[in-house]
């Protein structure tokens, strides 16, 4: 499948696909004339990348996990674990941010430490 066909099937731009390829998230074979040729299962991978981004995963996180997920004997279990790990990280960050908010609220009524 050519880049335009893949872009249309995944509702992304050709530039997005080129960016994903440059980041190593997807790969294309090159035909004799230099055109990118993607396998049909690349649609599934690009849609996964889009969904993962929407769920808050960075492209770096996606790149670190996509090969393992793609070749996992039980992809459902692997994705579930990945989602659980991300949820745990978010919950930890929320706790840290709540503590930071509380500290900032307490400091609002205090004198500036830079004033003599």
mmCIF file of C-alpha atoms in Angstrom:
data_model
loop_
_atom_site.group_PDB
_atom_site.id
_atom_site.type_symbol
_atom_site.label_atom_id
_atom_site.label_comp_id
_atom_site.label_asym_id
_atom_site.label_seq_id
_atom_site.Cartn_x
_atom_site.Cartn_y
_atom_site.Cartn_z
ATOM 1 C CA UNK A 1 0.000 0.000 0.000
ATOM 2 C CA UNK A 2 1.339 3.429 -0.879
ATOM 3 C CA UNK A 3 1.674 6.291 1.579
ATOM 4 C CA UNK A 4 -1.464 8.056 0.338
ATOM 5 C CA UNK A 5 -3.561 4.911 0.771
ATOM 6 C CA UNK A 6 -2.243 4.368 4.292
ATOM 7 C CA UNK A 7 -2.827 8.020 5.192
ATOM 8 C CA UNK A 8 -6.406 7.810 3.970
ATOM 9 C CA UNK A 9 -7.086 4.510 5.751
ATOM 10 C CA UNK A 10 -5.784 5.907 9.048
ATOM 11 C CA UNK A 11 -7.071 9.484 8.714
ATOM 12 C CA UNK A 12 -3.598 10.971 9.122
ATOM 13 C CA UNK A 13 -1.482 13.084 6.831
ATOM 14 C CA UNK A 14 1.375 11.796 4.740
ATOM 15 C CA UNK A 15 3.659 14.027 6.784
ATOM 16 C CA UNK A 16 2.516 12.247 9.936
ATOM 17 C CA UNK A 17 3.445 8.904 8.400
ATOM 18 C CA UNK A 18 6.830 10.235 7.324
ATOM 19 C CA UNK A 19 7.361 11.553 10.864
ATOM 20 C CA UNK A 20 6.435 8.180 12.385
ATOM 21 C CA UNK A 21 8.824 6.500 9.983
ATOM 22 C CA UNK A 22 11.631 8.918 10.857
ATOM 23 C CA UNK A 23 11.049 8.144 14.550
ATOM 24 C CA UNK A 24 11.247 4.406 13.828
ATOM 25 C CA UNK A 25 7.622 3.718 14.764
ATOM 26 C CA UNK A 26 6.679 2.350 11.353
ATOM 27 C CA UNK A 27 8.672 1.090 8.395
ATOM 28 C CA UNK A 28 8.095 0.878 4.685
ATOM 29 C CA UNK A 29 9.781 -1.039 1.969
ATOM 30 C CA UNK A 30 10.949 1.008 -0.984
ATOM 31 C CA UNK A 31 9.863 -0.041 -4.442
ATOM 32 C CA UNK A 32 12.218 0.191 -7.417
ATOM 33 C CA UNK A 33 10.975 3.707 -8.168
ATOM 34 C CA UNK A 34 11.597 4.834 -4.562
ATOM 35 C CA UNK A 35 7.966 4.928 -3.448
ATOM 36 C CA UNK A 36 7.133 3.769 0.049
ATOM 37 C CA UNK A 37 5.282 0.458 0.138
ATOM 38 C CA UNK A 38 3.561 -0.415 3.417
ATOM 39 C CA UNK A 39 2.178 -3.828 4.334
ATOM 40 C CA UNK A 40 -1.568 -4.033 4.961
ATOM 41 C CA UNK A 41 -1.099 -4.609 8.711
ATOM 42 C CA UNK A 42 0.495 -1.162 8.984
ATOM 43 C CA UNK A 43 -3.031 0.292 9.232
ATOM 44 C CA UNK A 44 -3.485 -1.511 12.545
ATOM 45 C CA UNK A 45 -0.134 -0.244 13.824
ATOM 46 C CA UNK A 46 -0.773 3.393 12.865
ATOM 47 C CA UNK A 47 -4.213 3.272 14.480
ATOM 48 C CA UNK A 48 -2.591 1.855 17.620
ATOM 49 C CA UNK A 49 -0.072 4.721 17.645
ATOM 50 C CA UNK A 50 -2.852 7.294 17.306
ATOM 51 C CA UNK A 51 -4.859 5.696 20.107
ATOM 52 C CA UNK A 52 -1.837 5.471 22.390
ATOM 53 C CA UNK A 53 -1.086 9.155 21.798
ATOM 54 C CA UNK A 54 -4.684 10.055 22.612
ATOM 55 C CA UNK A 55 -4.326 8.090 25.877
ATOM 56 C CA UNK A 56 -1.335 10.183 26.907
ATOM 57 C CA UNK A 57 1.558 8.020 25.779
ATOM 58 C CA UNK A 58 4.487 9.909 24.292
ATOM 59 C CA UNK A 59 5.969 8.839 20.992
ATOM 60 C CA UNK A 60 9.052 7.775 22.940
ATOM 61 C CA UNK A 61 6.956 5.494 25.145
ATOM 62 C CA UNK A 62 5.167 4.110 22.114
ATOM 63 C CA UNK A 63 8.463 3.495 20.333
ATOM 64 C CA UNK A 64 9.876 1.692 23.366
ATOM 65 C CA UNK A 65 6.918 -0.676 23.574
ATOM 66 C CA UNK A 66 5.577 -1.150 20.059
ATOM 67 C CA UNK A 67 7.997 -3.885 18.949
ATOM 68 C CA UNK A 68 7.371 -5.945 22.074
ATOM 69 C CA UNK A 69 3.611 -5.523 21.749
ATOM 70 C CA UNK A 70 3.640 -6.326 18.049
ATOM 71 C CA UNK A 71 5.436 -9.630 18.667
ATOM 72 C CA UNK A 72 3.922 -10.524 22.044
ATOM 73 C CA UNK A 73 2.417 -14.004 22.305
ATOM 74 C CA UNK A 74 -0.583 -12.465 24.105
ATOM 75 C CA UNK A 75 -0.981 -8.873 22.844
ATOM 76 C CA UNK A 76 -4.110 -8.305 24.947
ATOM 77 C CA UNK A 77 -2.239 -9.059 28.148
ATOM 78 C CA UNK A 78 0.742 -6.951 27.059
ATOM 79 C CA UNK A 79 -1.472 -3.948 26.250
ATOM 80 C CA UNK A 80 -3.376 -4.352 29.510
ATOM 81 C CA UNK A 81 -0.102 -4.291 31.447
ATOM 82 C CA UNK A 82 1.085 -1.245 29.521
ATOM 83 C CA UNK A 83 -2.171 0.591 30.303
ATOM 84 C CA UNK A 84 -1.967 -0.385 33.969
ATOM 85 C CA UNK A 85 1.610 0.880 34.200
ATOM 86 C CA UNK A 86 0.595 4.200 32.617
ATOM 87 C CA UNK A 87 -2.388 4.516 34.952
ATOM 88 C CA UNK A 88 -0.137 3.889 37.968
ATOM 89 C CA UNK A 89 2.263 6.564 36.740
ATOM 90 C CA UNK A 90 -0.563 9.068 36.286
ATOM 91 C CA UNK A 91 -1.985 8.334 39.728
ATOM 92 C CA UNK A 92 1.455 8.852 41.294
ATOM 93 C CA UNK A 93 1.874 12.152 39.449
ATOM 94 C CA UNK A 94 -1.602 13.271 40.540
ATOM 95 C CA UNK A 95 -0.697 12.579 44.171
ATOM 96 C CA UNK A 96 2.535 14.540 43.777
ATOM 97 C CA UNK A 97 0.716 17.434 42.094
ATOM 98 C CA UNK A 98 -1.922 17.483 44.844
ATOM 99 C CA UNK A 99 0.828 17.772 47.470
ATOM 100 C CA UNK A 100 2.461 20.560 45.469
ATOM 101 C CA UNK A 101 -0.859 22.406 45.184
ATOM 102 C CA UNK A 102 -1.358 22.131 48.932
ATOM 103 C CA UNK A 103 2.126 23.521 49.621
ATOM 104 C CA UNK A 104 1.592 26.415 47.215
ATOM 105 C CA UNK A 105 -1.738 27.266 48.851
ATOM 106 C CA UNK A 106 -0.054 27.368 52.255
ATOM 107 C CA UNK A 107 2.682 29.680 51.013
ATOM 108 C CA UNK A 108 0.248 32.178 49.506
ATOM 109 C CA UNK A 109 -0.378 33.829 52.871
ATOM 110 C CA UNK A 110 3.264 33.975 53.906
ATOM 111 C CA UNK A 111 5.686 36.856 53.536
ATOM 112 C CA UNK A 112 8.074 36.795 50.625
ATOM 113 C CA UNK A 113 11.333 35.205 51.821
ATOM 114 C CA UNK A 114 13.298 37.742 49.729
ATOM 115 C CA UNK A 115 12.000 40.730 51.710
ATOM 116 C CA UNK A 116 14.192 41.659 54.703
#
